[in-house]
Coordinates of C-alpha atoms in Angstrom, one line a residue:
Chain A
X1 CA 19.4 -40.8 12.7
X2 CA 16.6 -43.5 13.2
X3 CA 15.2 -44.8 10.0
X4 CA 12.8 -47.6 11.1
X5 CA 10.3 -46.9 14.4
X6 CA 8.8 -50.0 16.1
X7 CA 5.3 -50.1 17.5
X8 CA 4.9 -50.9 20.5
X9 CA 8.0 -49.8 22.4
X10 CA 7.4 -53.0 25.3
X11 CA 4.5 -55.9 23.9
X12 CA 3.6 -58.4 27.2
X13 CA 2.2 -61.7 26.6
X14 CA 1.2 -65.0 27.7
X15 CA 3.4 -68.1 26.5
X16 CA 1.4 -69.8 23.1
X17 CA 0.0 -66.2 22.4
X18 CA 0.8 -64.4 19.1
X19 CA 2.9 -61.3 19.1
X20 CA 2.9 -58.6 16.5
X21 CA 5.2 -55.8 16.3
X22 CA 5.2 -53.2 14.0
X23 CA 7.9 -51.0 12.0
X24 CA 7.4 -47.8 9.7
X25 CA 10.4 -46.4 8.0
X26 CA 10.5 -43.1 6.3
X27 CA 12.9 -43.6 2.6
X28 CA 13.0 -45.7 0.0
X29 CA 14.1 -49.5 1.0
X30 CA 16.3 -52.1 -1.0
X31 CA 15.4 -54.6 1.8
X32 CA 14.2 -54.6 5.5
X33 CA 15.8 -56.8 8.2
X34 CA 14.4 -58.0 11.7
X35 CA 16.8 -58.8 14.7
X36 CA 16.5 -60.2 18.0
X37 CA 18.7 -58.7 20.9
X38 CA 18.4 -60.9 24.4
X39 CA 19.4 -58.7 27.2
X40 CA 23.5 -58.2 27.1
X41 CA 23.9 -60.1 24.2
X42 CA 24.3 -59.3 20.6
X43 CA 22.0 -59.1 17.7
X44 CA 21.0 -62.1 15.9
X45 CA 19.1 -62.1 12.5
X46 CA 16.2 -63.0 12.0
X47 CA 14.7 -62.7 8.7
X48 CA 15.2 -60.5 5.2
X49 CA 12.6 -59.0 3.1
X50 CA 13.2 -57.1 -0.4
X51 CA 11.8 -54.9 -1.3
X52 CA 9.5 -56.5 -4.3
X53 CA 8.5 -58.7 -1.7
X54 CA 5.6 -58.9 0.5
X55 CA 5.9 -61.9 2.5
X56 CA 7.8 -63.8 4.0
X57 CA 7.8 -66.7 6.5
X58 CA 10.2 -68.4 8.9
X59 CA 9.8 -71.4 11.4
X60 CA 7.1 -69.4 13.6
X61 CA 8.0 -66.2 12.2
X62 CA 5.8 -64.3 9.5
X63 CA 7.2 -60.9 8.0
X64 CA 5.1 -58.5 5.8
X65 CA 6.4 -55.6 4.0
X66 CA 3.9 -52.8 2.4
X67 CA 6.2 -50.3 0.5
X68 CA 3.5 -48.3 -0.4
X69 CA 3.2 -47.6 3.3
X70 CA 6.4 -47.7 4.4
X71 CA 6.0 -50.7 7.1
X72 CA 6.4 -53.9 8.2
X73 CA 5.4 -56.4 10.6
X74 CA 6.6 -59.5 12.6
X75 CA 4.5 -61.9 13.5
X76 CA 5.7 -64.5 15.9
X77 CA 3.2 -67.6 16.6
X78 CA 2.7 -69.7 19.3
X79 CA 5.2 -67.6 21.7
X80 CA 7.6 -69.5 24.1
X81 CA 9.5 -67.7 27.0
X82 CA 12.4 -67.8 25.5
X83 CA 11.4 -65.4 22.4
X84 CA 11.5 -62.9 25.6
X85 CA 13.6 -60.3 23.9
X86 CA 14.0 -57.1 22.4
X87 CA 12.7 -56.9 17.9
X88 CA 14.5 -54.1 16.1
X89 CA 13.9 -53.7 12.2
X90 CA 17.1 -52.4 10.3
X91 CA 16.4 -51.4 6.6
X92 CA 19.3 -50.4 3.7
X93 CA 18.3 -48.2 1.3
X94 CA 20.5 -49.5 -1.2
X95 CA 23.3 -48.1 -3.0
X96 CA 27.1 -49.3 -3.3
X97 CA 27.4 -49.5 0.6
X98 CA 25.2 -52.0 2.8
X99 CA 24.2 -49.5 5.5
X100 CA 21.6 -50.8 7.9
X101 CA 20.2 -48.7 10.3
X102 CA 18.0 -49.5 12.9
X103 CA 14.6 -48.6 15.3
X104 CA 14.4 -48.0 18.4
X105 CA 12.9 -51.6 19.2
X106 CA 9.7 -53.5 20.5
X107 CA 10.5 -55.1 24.2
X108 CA 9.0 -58.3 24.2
X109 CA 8.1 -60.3 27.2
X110 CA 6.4 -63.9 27.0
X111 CA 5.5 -65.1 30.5
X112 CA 5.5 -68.4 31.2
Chain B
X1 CA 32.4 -70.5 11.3
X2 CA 33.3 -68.1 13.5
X3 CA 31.6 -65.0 14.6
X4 CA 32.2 -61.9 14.9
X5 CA 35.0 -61.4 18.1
X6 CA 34.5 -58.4 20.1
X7 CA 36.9 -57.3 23.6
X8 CA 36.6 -56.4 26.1
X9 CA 33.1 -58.1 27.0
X10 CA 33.2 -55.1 29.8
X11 CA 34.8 -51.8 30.5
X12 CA 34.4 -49.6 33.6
X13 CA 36.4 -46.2 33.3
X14 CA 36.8 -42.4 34.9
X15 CA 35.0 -39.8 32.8
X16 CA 38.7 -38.4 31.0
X17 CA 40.6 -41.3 30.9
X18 CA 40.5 -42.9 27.4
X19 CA 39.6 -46.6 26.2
X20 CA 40.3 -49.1 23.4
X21 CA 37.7 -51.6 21.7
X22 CA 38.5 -54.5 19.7
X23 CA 37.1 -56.6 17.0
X24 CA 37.9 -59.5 14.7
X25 CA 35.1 -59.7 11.8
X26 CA 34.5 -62.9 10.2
X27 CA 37.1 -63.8 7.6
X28 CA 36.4 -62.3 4.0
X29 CA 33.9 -59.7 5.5
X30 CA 35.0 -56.1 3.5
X31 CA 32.3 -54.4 5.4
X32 CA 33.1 -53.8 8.6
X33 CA 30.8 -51.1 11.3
X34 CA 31.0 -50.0 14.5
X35 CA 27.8 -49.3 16.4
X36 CA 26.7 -47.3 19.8
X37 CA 23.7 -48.8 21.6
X38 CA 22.7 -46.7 24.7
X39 CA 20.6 -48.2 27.0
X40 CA 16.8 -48.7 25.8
X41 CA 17.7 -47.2 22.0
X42 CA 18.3 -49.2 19.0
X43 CA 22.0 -49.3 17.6
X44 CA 23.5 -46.0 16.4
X45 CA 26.1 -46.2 13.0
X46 CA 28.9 -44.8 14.2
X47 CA 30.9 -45.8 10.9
X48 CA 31.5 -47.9 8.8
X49 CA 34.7 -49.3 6.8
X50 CA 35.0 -51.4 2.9
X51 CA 38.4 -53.1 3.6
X52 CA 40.0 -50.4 5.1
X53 CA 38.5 -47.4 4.1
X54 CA 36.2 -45.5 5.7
X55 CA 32.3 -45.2 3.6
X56 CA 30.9 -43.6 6.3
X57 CA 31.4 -41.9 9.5
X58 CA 28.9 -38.7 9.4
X59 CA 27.8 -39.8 12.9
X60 CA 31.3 -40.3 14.9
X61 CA 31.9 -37.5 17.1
X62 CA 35.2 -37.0 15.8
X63 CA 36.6 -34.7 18.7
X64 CA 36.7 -37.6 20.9
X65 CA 36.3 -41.0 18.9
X66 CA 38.9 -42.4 16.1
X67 CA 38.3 -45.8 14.5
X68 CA 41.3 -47.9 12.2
X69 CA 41.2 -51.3 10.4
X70 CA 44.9 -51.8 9.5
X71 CA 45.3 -54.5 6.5
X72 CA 41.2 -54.6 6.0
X73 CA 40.6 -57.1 8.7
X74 CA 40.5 -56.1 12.9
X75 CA 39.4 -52.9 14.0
X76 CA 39.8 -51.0 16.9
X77 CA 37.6 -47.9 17.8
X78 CA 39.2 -45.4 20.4
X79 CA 37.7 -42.7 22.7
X80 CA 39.4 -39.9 23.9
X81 CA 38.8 -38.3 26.4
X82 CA 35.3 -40.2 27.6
X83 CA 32.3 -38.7 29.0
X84 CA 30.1 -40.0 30.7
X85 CA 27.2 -40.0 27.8
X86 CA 29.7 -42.5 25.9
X87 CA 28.3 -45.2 28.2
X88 CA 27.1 -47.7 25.9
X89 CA 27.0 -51.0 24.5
X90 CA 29.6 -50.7 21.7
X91 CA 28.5 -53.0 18.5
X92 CA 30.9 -54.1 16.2
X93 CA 29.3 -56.2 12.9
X94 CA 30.8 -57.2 9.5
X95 CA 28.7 -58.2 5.9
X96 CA 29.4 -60.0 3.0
X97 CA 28.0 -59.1 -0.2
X98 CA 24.9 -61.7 0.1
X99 CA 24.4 -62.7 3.7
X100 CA 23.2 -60.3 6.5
X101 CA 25.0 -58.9 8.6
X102 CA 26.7 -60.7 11.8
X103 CA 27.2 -59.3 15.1
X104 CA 29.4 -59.3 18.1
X105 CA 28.6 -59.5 21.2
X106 CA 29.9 -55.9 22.1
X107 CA 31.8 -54.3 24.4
X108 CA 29.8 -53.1 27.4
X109 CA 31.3 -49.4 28.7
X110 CA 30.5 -47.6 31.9
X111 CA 31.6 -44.2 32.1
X112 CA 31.5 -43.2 36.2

């Protein structure tokens, strides 16, 4: 079963823009997780966000996390064409085994 | 360090016939999973191994797929017989207890 649901399902925007995605989950989170999938390939990691945080920033990437709503976002700034790609969030609940499970996605296109 | 080694990078079979995926985690990983990404849908646990035992497999159509990781270290997940809604990116990924997890860069299968 999905836990997380990105919104929007396909974001297109112009190289230097800012791109927001969005991602509501539905239970109790010990962390959240955003990955970047380029088509074929694998996923890479992004950023993590705990739970007791609400926050966080990376190179051009900003994450927020509102527990009380059950959602997060990713901003990336000052898009390039090669952040073209698909954002999934993954989130564990917690517990003695690190399960992450993911969203459907947000399809991201920068044009040049 | 290395990645996370996944083979075959492709695989085209006949609905029926049956096929074998392979993957090497990065060394000292315990947590090992295997995941099913069909085309436009975020990645789908199919299960997940501690060394070798199984934590979780509630979503691994057991009639047809069978997963092992001999000695705690490289998996292979099997299906048999495939159908043609078993084509998918197959995902393999392994954790260590405070990192994220790492992925492959999967096994592509076509089911014709």
């Amino acid at each position: 079963s999905q836990q997380g649901e990105e919104d929007p399902q396909a974001l297109s925007i112009q190289e230097g823009e800012n791109a927001t995605m969005n991602c509501s989950y539905k239970t109790s989170i010990n962390n959240l997780q955003w990955y970047r999938q380029n088509s074929g390939r694998g996923l890479v990691h992004l950023i993590l966000i705990r739970s007791n945080e609400r926050e966080k920033h990376s190179g051009r990437l900003r994450v927020t996390l509102d527990t009380s709503k059950k959602s997060s976002s990713l901003l990336i700034t000052a898009s390039r064409a090669a952040d073209t790609a698909s954002y999934f969030c993954a989130t564990d609940a917690g517990g003695s085994n690190y399960k992450l499970t993911f969203g459907k996605g947000t399809l991201l296109t920068v044009n040049p | 360090e290395a990645g996370v080694a996944q083979s075959p990078r492709y695989k085209i079979i006949e609905k029926r016939q049956s096929v074998a995926f392979w993957c090497n985690p990065i060394s000292g990983h315990a947590t090992l999973y295997w995941y099913q990404q069909i085309l436009g849908q975020g990645p789908k646990l199919l299960i997940q191994f501690q060394n070798n035992g199984v934590v979780d497999d509630s979503q691994l159509p057991k009639d047809r797929f069978s997963a092992e990781r001999l000695k705690g270290v490289d998996s292979t997940l099997k299906i048999q017989p495939a159908k043609l809604e078993d084509s998918a990116v197959y995902l393999c990924a392994s954790y260590a207890l405070g990192t994220e997890a790492f992925f492959g860069q999967g096994t592509r299968l076509t089911v014709v």
